[in-house]
mmCIF file of C-alpha atoms in Angstrom:
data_model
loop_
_atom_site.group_PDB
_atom_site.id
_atom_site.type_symbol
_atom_site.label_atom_id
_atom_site.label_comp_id
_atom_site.label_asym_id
_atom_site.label_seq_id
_atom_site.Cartn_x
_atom_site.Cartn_y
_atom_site.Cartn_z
ATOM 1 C CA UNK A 1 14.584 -5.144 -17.397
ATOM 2 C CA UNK A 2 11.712 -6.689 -15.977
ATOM 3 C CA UNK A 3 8.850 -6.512 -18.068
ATOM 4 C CA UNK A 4 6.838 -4.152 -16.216
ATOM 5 C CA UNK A 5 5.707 -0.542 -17.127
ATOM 6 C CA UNK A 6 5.422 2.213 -14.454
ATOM 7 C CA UNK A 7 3.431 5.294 -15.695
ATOM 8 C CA UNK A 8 3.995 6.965 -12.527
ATOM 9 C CA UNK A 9 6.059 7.129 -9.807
ATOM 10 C CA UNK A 10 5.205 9.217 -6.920
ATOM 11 C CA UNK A 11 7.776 10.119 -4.278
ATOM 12 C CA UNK A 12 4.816 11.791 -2.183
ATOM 13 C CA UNK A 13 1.471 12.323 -1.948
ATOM 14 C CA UNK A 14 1.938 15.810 -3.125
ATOM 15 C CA UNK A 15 3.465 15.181 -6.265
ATOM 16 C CA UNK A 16 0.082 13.551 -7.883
ATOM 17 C CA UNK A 17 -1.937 16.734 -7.367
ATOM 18 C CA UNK A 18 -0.602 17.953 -10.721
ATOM 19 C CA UNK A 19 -1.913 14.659 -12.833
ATOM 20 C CA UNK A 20 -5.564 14.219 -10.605
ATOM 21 C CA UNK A 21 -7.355 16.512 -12.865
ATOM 22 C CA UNK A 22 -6.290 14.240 -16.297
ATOM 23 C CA UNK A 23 -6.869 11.370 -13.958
ATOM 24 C CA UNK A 24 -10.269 12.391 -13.437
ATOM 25 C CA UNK A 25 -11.166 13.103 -16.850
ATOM 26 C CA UNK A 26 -9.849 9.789 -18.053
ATOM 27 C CA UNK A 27 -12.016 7.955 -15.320
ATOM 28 C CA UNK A 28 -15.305 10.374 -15.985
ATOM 29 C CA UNK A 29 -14.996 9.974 -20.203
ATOM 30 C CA UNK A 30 -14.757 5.964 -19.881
ATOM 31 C CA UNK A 31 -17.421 5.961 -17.758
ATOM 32 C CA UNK A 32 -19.604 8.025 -20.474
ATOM 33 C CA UNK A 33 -17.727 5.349 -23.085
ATOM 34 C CA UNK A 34 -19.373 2.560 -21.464
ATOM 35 C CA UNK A 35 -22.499 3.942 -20.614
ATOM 36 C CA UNK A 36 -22.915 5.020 -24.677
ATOM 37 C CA UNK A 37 -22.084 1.893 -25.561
ATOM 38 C CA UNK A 38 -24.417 -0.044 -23.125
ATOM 39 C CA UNK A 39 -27.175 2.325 -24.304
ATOM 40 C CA UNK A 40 -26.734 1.579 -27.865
ATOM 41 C CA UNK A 41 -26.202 -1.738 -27.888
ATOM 42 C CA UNK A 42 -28.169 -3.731 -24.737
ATOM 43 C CA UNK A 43 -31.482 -1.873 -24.937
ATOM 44 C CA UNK A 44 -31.734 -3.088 -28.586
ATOM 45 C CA UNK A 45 -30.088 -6.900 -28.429
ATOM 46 C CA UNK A 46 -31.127 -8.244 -25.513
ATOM 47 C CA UNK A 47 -34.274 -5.819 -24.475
ATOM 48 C CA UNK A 48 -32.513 -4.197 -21.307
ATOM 49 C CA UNK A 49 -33.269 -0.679 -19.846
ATOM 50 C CA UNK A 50 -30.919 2.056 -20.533
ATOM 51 C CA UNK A 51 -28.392 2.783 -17.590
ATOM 52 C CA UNK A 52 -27.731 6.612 -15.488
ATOM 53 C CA UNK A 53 -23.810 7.199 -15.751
ATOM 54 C CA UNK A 54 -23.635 6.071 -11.728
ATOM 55 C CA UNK A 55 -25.109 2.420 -12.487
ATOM 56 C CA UNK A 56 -21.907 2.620 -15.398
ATOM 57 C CA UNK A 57 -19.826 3.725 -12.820
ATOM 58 C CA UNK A 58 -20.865 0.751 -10.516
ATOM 59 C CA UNK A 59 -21.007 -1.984 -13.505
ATOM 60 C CA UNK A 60 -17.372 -1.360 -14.149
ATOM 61 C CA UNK A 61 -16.392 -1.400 -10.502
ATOM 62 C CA UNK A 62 -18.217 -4.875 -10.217
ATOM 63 C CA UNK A 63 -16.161 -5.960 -13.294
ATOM 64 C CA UNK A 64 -12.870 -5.165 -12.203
ATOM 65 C CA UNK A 65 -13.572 -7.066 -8.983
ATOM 66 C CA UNK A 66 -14.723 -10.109 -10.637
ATOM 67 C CA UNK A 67 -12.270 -9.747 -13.878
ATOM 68 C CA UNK A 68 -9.310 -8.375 -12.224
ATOM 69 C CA UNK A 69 -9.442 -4.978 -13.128
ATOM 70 C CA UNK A 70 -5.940 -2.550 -12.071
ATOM 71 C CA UNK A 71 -3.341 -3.791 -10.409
ATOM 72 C CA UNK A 72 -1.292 -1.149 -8.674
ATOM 73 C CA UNK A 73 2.119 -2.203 -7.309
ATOM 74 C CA UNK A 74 3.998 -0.939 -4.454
ATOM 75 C CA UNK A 75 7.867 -1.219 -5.737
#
C-alpha cells in the first residue's frame, strides 16, 4: 500500500459525466461556505466590504495557487 487515496479513477473521459453534477454542487456550496463566512466575519473584525460569490470564487483560486491547493495525480 502506498499511502495514497484515489476517489476516482476514470478509464475515459466519458465515465465522469455521471459524477460532474455532485462535482459541481460540491464546488458551487463551498464557494457559498466561504463567501458566508467572509461576510460574517471580515466586514465586522477587520472593517472589509462584503464579497459577490465570483470574488469567493477567485479568493479561493488565488489560495490554492499560493497554498497548494489540489493535487491531482496521473497514475
Amino acid at each position: 500500500m502506498t499511502g495514497h487515496f484515489q476517489l476516482f479513477t476514470f478509464q475515459s473521459p466519458m465515465e465522469i459525466l455521471p459524477v460532474l453534477p455532485l462535482i459541481l454542487l460540491i464546488v458551487f456550496a463551498l464557494i457559498g461556505l466561504f463567501q458566508w463566512l467572509w461576510n460574517i466575519t471580515m466586514p465586522e473584525v477587520f472593517n472589509l466590504k462584503k464579497i459577490t460569490f465570483w470574488q469567493a470564487l477567485r479568493l479561493l483560486l488565488i489560495a490554492g495557487i499560493l497554498f497548494g491547493g489540489v493535487h491531482f495525480s496521473g497514475r
